[in-house]
Each structure stands twice: as C-alpha cells, then as structure tokens.
Coordinates of C-alpha atoms in Angstrom, one line a residue:
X1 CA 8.5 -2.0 22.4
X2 CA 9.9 0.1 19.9
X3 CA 13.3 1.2 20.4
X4 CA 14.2 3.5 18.3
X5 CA 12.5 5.0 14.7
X6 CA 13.7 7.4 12.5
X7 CA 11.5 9.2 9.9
X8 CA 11.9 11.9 7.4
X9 CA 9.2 12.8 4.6
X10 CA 8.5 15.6 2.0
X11 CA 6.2 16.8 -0.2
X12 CA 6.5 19.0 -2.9
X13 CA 4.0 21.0 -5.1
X14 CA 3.8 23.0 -8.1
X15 CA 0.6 24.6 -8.9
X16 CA -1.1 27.0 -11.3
X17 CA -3.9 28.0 -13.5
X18 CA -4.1 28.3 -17.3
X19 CA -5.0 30.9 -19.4
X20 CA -7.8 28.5 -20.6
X21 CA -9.1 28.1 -17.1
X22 CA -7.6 24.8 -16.6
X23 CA -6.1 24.1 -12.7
X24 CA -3.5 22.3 -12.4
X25 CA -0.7 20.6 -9.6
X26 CA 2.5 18.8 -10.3
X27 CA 4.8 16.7 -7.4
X28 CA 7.1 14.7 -5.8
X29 CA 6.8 12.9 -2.8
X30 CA 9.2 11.2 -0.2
X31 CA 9.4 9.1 2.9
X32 CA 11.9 6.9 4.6
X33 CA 11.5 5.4 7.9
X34 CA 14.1 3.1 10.2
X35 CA 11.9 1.8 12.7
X36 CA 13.8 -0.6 15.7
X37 CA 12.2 -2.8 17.4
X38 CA 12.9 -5.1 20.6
X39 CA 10.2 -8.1 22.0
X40 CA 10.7 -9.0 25.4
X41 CA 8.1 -11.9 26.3
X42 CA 7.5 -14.0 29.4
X43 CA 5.2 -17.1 29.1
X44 CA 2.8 -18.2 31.8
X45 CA 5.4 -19.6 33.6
X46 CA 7.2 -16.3 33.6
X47 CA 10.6 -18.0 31.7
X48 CA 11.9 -15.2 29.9
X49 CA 12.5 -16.2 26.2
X50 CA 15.1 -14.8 24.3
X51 CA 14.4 -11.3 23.2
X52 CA 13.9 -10.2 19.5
X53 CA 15.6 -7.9 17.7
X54 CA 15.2 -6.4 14.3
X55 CA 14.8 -3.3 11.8
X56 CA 12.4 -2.6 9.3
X57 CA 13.2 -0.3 7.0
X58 CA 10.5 1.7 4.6
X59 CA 11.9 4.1 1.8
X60 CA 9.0 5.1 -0.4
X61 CA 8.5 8.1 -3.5
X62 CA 6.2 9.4 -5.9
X63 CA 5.5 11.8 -8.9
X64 CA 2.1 12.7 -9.2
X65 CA 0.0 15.4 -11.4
X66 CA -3.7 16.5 -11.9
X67 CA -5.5 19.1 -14.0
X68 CA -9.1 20.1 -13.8
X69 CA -10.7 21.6 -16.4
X70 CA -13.8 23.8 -17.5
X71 CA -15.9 22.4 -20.2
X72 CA -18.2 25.5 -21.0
X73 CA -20.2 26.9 -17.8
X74 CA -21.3 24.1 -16.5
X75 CA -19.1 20.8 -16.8
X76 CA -15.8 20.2 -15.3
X77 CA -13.4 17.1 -16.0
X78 CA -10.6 16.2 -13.5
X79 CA -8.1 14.2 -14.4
X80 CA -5.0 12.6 -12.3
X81 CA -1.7 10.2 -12.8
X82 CA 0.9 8.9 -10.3
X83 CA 3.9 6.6 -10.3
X84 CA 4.8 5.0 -7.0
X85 CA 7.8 3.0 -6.2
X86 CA 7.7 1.4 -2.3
X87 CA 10.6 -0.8 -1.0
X88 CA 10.8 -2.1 2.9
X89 CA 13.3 -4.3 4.6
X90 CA 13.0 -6.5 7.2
X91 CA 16.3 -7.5 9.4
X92 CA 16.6 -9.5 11.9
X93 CA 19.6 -9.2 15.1
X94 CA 18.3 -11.8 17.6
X95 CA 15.1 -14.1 17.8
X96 CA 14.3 -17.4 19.0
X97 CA 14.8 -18.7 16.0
X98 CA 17.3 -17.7 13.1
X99 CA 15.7 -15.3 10.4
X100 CA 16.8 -14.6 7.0
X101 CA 16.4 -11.0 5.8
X102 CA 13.1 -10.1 3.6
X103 CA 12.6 -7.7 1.3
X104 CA 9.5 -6.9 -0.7
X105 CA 8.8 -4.0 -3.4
X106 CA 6.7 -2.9 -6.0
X107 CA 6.2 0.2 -8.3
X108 CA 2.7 1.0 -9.3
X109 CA 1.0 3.8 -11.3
X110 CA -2.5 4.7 -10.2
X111 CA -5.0 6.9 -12.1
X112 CA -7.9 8.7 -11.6
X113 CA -10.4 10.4 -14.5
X114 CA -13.9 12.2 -13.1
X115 CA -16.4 14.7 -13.8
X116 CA -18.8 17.3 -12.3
X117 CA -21.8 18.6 -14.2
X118 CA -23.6 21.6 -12.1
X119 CA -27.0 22.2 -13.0
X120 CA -27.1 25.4 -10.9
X121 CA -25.2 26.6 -8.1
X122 CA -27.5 24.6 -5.5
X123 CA -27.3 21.3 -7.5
X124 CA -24.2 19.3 -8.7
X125 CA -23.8 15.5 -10.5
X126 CA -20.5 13.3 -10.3
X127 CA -19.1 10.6 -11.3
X128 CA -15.4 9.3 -10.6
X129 CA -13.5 6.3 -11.9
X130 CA -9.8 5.8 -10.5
X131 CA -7.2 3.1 -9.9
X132 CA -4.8 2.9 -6.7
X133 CA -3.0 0.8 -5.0
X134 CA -1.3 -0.2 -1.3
X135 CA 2.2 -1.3 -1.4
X136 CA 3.7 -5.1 -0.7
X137 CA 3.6 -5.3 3.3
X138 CA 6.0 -7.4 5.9
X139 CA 4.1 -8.3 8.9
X140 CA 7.3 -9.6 12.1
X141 CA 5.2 -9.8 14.7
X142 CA 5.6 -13.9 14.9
X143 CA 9.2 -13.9 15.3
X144 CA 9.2 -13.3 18.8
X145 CA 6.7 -16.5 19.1
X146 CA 8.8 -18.7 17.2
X147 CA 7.5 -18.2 13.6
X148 CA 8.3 -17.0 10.5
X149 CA 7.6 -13.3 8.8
X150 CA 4.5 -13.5 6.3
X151 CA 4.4 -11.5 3.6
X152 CA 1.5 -9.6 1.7
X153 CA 1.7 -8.7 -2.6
X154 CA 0.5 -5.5 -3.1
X155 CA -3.0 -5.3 -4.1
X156 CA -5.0 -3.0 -7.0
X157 CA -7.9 -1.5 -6.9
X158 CA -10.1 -0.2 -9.6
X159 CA -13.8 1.7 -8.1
X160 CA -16.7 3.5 -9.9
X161 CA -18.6 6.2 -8.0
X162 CA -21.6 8.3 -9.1
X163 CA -23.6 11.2 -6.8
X164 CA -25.4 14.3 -6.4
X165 CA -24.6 17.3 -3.7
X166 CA -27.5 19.3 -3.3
X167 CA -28.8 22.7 -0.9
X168 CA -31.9 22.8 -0.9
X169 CA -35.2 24.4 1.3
X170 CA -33.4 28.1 1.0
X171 CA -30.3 26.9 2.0
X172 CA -31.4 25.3 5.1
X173 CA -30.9 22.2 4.0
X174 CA -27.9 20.2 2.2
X175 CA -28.3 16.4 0.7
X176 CA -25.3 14.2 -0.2
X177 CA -25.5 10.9 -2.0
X178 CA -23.9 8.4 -3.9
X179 CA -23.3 5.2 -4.8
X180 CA -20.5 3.0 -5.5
X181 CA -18.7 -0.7 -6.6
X182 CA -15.0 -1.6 -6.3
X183 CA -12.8 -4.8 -7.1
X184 CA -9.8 -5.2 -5.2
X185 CA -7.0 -7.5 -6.8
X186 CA -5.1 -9.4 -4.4
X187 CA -6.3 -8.0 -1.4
X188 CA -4.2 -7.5 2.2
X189 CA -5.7 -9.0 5.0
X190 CA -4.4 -10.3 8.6
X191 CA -5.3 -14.1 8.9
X192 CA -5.5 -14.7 13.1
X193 CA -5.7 -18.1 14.2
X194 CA -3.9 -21.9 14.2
X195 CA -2.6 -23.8 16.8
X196 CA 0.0 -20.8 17.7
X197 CA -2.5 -18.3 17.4
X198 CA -0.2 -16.6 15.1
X199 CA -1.1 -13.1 12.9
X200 CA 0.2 -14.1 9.4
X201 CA -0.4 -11.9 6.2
X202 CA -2.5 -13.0 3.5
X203 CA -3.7 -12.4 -0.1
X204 CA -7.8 -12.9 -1.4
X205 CA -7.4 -13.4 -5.3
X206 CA -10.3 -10.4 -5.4
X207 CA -12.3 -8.8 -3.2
X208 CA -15.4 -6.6 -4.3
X209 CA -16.9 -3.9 -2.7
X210 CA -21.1 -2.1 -3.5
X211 CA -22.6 0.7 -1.4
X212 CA -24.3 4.2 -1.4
X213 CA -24.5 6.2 1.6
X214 CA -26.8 9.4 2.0
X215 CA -25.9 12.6 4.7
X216 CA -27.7 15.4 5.3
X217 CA -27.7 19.0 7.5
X218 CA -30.5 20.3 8.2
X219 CA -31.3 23.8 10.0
X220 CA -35.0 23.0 10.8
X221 CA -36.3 25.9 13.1
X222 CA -35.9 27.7 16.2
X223 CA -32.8 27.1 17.0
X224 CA -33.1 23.4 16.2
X225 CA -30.7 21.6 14.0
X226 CA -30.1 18.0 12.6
X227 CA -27.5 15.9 11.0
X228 CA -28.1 12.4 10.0
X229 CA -26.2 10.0 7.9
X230 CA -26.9 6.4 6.5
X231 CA -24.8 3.9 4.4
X232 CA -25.2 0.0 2.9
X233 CA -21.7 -1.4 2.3
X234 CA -21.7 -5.2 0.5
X235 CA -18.2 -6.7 0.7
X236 CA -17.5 -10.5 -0.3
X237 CA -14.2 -12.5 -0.7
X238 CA -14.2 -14.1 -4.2
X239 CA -11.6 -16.5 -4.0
X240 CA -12.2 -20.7 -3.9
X241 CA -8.6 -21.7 -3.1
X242 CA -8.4 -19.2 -0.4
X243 CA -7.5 -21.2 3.3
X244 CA -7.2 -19.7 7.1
X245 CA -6.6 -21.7 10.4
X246 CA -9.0 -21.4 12.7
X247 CA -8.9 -20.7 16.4
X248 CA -5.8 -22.1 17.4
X249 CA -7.6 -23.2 21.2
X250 CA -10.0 -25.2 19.2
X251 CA -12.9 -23.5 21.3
X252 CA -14.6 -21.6 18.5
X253 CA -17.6 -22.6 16.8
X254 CA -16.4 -21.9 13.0
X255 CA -19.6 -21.6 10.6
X256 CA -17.8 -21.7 7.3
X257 CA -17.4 -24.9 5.8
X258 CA -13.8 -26.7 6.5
X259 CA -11.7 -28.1 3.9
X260 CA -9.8 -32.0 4.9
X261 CA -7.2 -30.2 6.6
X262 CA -9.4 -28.6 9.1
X263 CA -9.0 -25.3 7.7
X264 CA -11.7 -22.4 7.1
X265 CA -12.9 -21.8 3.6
X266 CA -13.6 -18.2 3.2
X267 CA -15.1 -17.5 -0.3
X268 CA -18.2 -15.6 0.0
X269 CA -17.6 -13.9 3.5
X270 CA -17.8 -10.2 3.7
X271 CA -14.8 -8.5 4.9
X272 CA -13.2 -8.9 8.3
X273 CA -14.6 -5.3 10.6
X274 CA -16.7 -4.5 7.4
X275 CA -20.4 -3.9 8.9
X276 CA -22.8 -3.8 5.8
X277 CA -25.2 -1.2 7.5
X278 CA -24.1 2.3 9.6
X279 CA -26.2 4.8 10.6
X280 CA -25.7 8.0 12.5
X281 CA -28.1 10.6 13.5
X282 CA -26.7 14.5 16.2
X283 CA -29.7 16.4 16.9
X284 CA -28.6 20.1 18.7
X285 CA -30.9 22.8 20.2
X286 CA -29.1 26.1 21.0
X287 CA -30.5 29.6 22.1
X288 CA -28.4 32.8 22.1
X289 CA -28.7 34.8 24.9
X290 CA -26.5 38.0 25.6
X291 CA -24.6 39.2 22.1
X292 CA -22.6 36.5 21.5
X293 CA -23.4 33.4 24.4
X294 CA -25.4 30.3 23.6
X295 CA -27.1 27.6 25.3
X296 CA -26.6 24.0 23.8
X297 CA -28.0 20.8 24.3
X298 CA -26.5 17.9 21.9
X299 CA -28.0 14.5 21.6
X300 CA -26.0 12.1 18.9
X301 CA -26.5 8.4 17.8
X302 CA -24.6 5.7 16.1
X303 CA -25.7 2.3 14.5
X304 CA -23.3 0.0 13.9
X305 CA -24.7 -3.4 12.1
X306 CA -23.7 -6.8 11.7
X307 CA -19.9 -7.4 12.0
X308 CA -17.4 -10.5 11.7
X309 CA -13.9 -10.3 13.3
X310 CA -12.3 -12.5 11.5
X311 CA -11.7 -13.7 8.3
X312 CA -13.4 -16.7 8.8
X313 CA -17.2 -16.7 10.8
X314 CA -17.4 -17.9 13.9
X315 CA -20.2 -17.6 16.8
X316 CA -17.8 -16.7 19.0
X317 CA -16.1 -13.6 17.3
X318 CA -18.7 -11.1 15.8
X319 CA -20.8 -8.4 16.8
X320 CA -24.1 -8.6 16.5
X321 CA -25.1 -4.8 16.0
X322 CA -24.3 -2.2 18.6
X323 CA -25.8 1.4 19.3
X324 CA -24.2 3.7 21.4
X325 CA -26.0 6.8 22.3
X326 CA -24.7 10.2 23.4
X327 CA -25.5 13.3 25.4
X328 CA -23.8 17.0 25.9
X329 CA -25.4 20.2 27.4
X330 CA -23.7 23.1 27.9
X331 CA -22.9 26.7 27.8
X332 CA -20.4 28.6 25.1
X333 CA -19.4 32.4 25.9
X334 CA -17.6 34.9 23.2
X335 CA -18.6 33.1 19.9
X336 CA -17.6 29.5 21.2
X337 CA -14.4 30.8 22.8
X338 CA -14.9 29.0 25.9
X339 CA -17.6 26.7 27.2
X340 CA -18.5 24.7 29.7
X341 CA -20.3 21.2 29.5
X342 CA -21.6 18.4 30.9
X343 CA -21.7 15.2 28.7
X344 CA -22.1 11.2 29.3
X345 CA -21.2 8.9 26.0
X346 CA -22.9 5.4 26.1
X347 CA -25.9 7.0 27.9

C-alpha cells in the first residue's frame, strides 16, 4: 500500500496572435512527486516476510512552444518544439534483501511539424510528422519478493500521419480518416514471467507501428442516429537479441521459438494488449415529446480482435476476439437535465 505521496505540478502559458495572423503559445512546465510506499506480504503459509520500505521520487520540467500559421486562405502549417529533462529516484528503508539506491534520467527534445490544407469549409487534408519521447522508468515492485529493481532507457519515437475530415450529405453526416506508421527506439515494456514470476522492465531495440482508422456520425432520419468507428493497427517487435522468461509455473504452452536457455524469442510479435482490429458501432433512436423531453433508446457495440498478453505467445494467455454488446432506454426531461434509464452492458 502506499503510505504516503506528495505531489505538486504547474503549468504555465503564454499565448497570442500576430499581426500576420500567426497563433502562437509559449511555456513551462513542472512536476515533482514523493511517493512512499510499504509491502506487507504473507506467503501460502501465512509467514509474514519482512515488510518493504522505500521512496520513489519523480521531479520532472519542460519548456515548450508552438506557432500555427496561415499560408494564404487555405493552408495552415503548425509547428512545435519542447525540451524535457526527467529525473526519478528510487530508495530503499527495509526489504528482504539489501537494495542500493537507483537513479535514472534523461533530457529529451521532441518536435512536431504538420499541415492542414482546406479545400472548403466541409473538407480538410492533414498530414503531421512529430518526434516524442517517454522518460527512463524504475519498476520496485520485486523487492518485496526478493528481487532486484529493473530498469527501463527511455525510448524515442518518430510517427507520420496523413487524413481527411469531412461533413458531408448537408451536414448530416461527418467522415474521419487517416492513416499512419511509427518507429519506436528502445521501447518500454513489462516482461512477466520466470521461475519467480517476477515483473522486470525491459527495452525492444525498435518497435514499429501501421494503421488507419475511419469514424463517422451520421444523423440518418427520423429521429435515428448512428456512430460507427473502425481501425487496423500492425505492431511488430524488431529486435533478434531480444530474450523473456516464460511462465515461471512451467504450465504454459509458449508458441515462439526458445533459445538454449529456455527463454522466449520475441522478434516478430505484435505488441503485448495491441489487438490489430477494433470496431465500434452506437446506434440511438430518440422522439421529442412535450417542448423539451425526449424518448431514447441506445444500442452500442464493440469488437475487440485478436490479442496476446504477453510479450511472448502463449495458448494459454491471449484473447481470442471478444464482443460485448450494450443496451440503454430511457427518458430525459428539461433538455437532458435529468433522466431516467434502464440499461444492461454485456447484453
């Protein structure tokens, strides 16, 4: 549990608008946080272990800016830099087993560059390239099972998006699309497994990331409405030398090849929770009666494809697609002031 934390952080902006037209926004950030923790843990034969003890402290600030500006009537570039440093520190007071302070920290500057072309006022073009970045990370969570902090490096990111945002059918209708490819150096991710069945941070050497995804509202007729959204998400691991432990109980049936240690090779998997197909669809009748009282009924959907837990595949830990579908009929008086409903989820 945690014991005690501590947190304080800012922001603060400066904005304006030049005589040319151009937008603009300057600003510092802050954030510090002391968070204390204590583990108490009981094994199977309810033998208390010695509890753990320890502080991790994050201290992190920025300076950012970003102008947009008009390039005749009907192009717009955007343009954005920031300089990050991040610090955290890891102490330890008491754990099973004696732990030496860690400290990890790292100063980045991201960017982004992107630009909007409107044909008309019903029908925009974008396209976006940026850089960002998450900070070095300290994962403690094994002290209090007899193991040591891991570590994580920060990783980079560099992505490419393109898409159009469109109203069409007299405004009863708005389209969204886009598509998209990333590359993320030295990627974070939680490898779970070996014989402790311990969470230890990792790096990937590179990860890479393709999609689009299309949404849509549509106000169809009568009182009938739709909303609907679908998206294709590829994510692979690209990294040979990359190792993970698998299932510390040995009762997992691993389908990635094993190296002569026994551990999982990874290369090639798609992400861990990274389904490449999700689909959504809310379809909503409503009638007005009195001046301002309606009568709803609300059916939604979700599609969630193919997902691996883990970093490794297994048989065991993956979801083989899921839907869950939804329901909601009701009543709204005084322009959705108050309502009353009925509603079952996983119908």
């Amino acid at each position: 549990y945690t014991s005690d934390t501590d947190q304080f952080t800012q922001e603060i902006r400066l904005s304006g608008v030049s005589k040319g037209g151009a937008e603009w926004t300057a600003g510092f950030f802050y954030f510090d946080e002391d968070r204390g923790s204590t583990s108490t843990i009981r094994d199977f034969e309810t033998v208390q272990r010695p509890d753990t003890i320890g502080d991790l402290d994050t201290e992190s600030w920025a300076v950012f800016g970003q102008a947009a500006m008009p390039l005749g009537d009907q192009f717009r570039v955007i343009g954005g830099l920031r300089y990050t440093d991040d610090e955290k520190d890891l102490s330890v007071q008491a754990s099973p087993l004696p732990i030496d302070p860690v400290n990890v920290q790292d100063d980045q500057v991201s960017w982004d560059f992107s630009g909007i072309f409107s044909v008309s006022d019903k029908l925009r073009f974008y396209g976006r390239i940026a850089s960002g970045f998450r900070a070095p990370t300290i994962q403690g969570r094994d002290i209090a099972f007899f193991g040591a902090p891991s570590t994580a490096r920060s990783e980079e990111i560099v992505s490419v998006e393109a898409g159009i945002k469109a109203t069409l059918a007299d405004d009863r209708l708005r389209l969204n699309g886009s598509i998209y490819r990333y590359r993320i150096d030295d990627m974070q991710f939680s490898a779970i497994g070996g014989a402790g069945n311990l969470i230890q941070l990792v790096n990937a050497d590179k990860g890479n990331g393709t999609g689009l995804d299309v949404d849509l509202e549509w106000l169809v007729a009568g009182g009938f409405s739709a909303t609907a959204g679908v998206s294709y998400n590829h994510t692979e691991l690209d990294d040979p030398n990359l190792r993970i432990a698998p299932c510390g109980s040995g009762l997992c049936t691993i389908s990635d090849p094993l190296d002569a240690n026994g551990n999982v090779i990874v290369d090639g998997n798609s992400f861990p929770q990274a389904p490449e197909f999700l689909a959504n669809l809310i379809l909503k009748y409503a009638h007005d009666f009195g001046s301002d009282d309606q009568l709803f009924v609300t059916i939604d959907y979700a599609h969630l494809g193919d997902t691996s837990f883990f970093l490794y595949e297994s048989q065991e830990f993956n979801n083989d697609s899921a839907f869950e579908l939804g329901l909601r009929a009701g009543v709204s008086f005084n322009e959705g002031s108050w309502e009353l409903a009925v509603f079952g989820r996983n119908i």
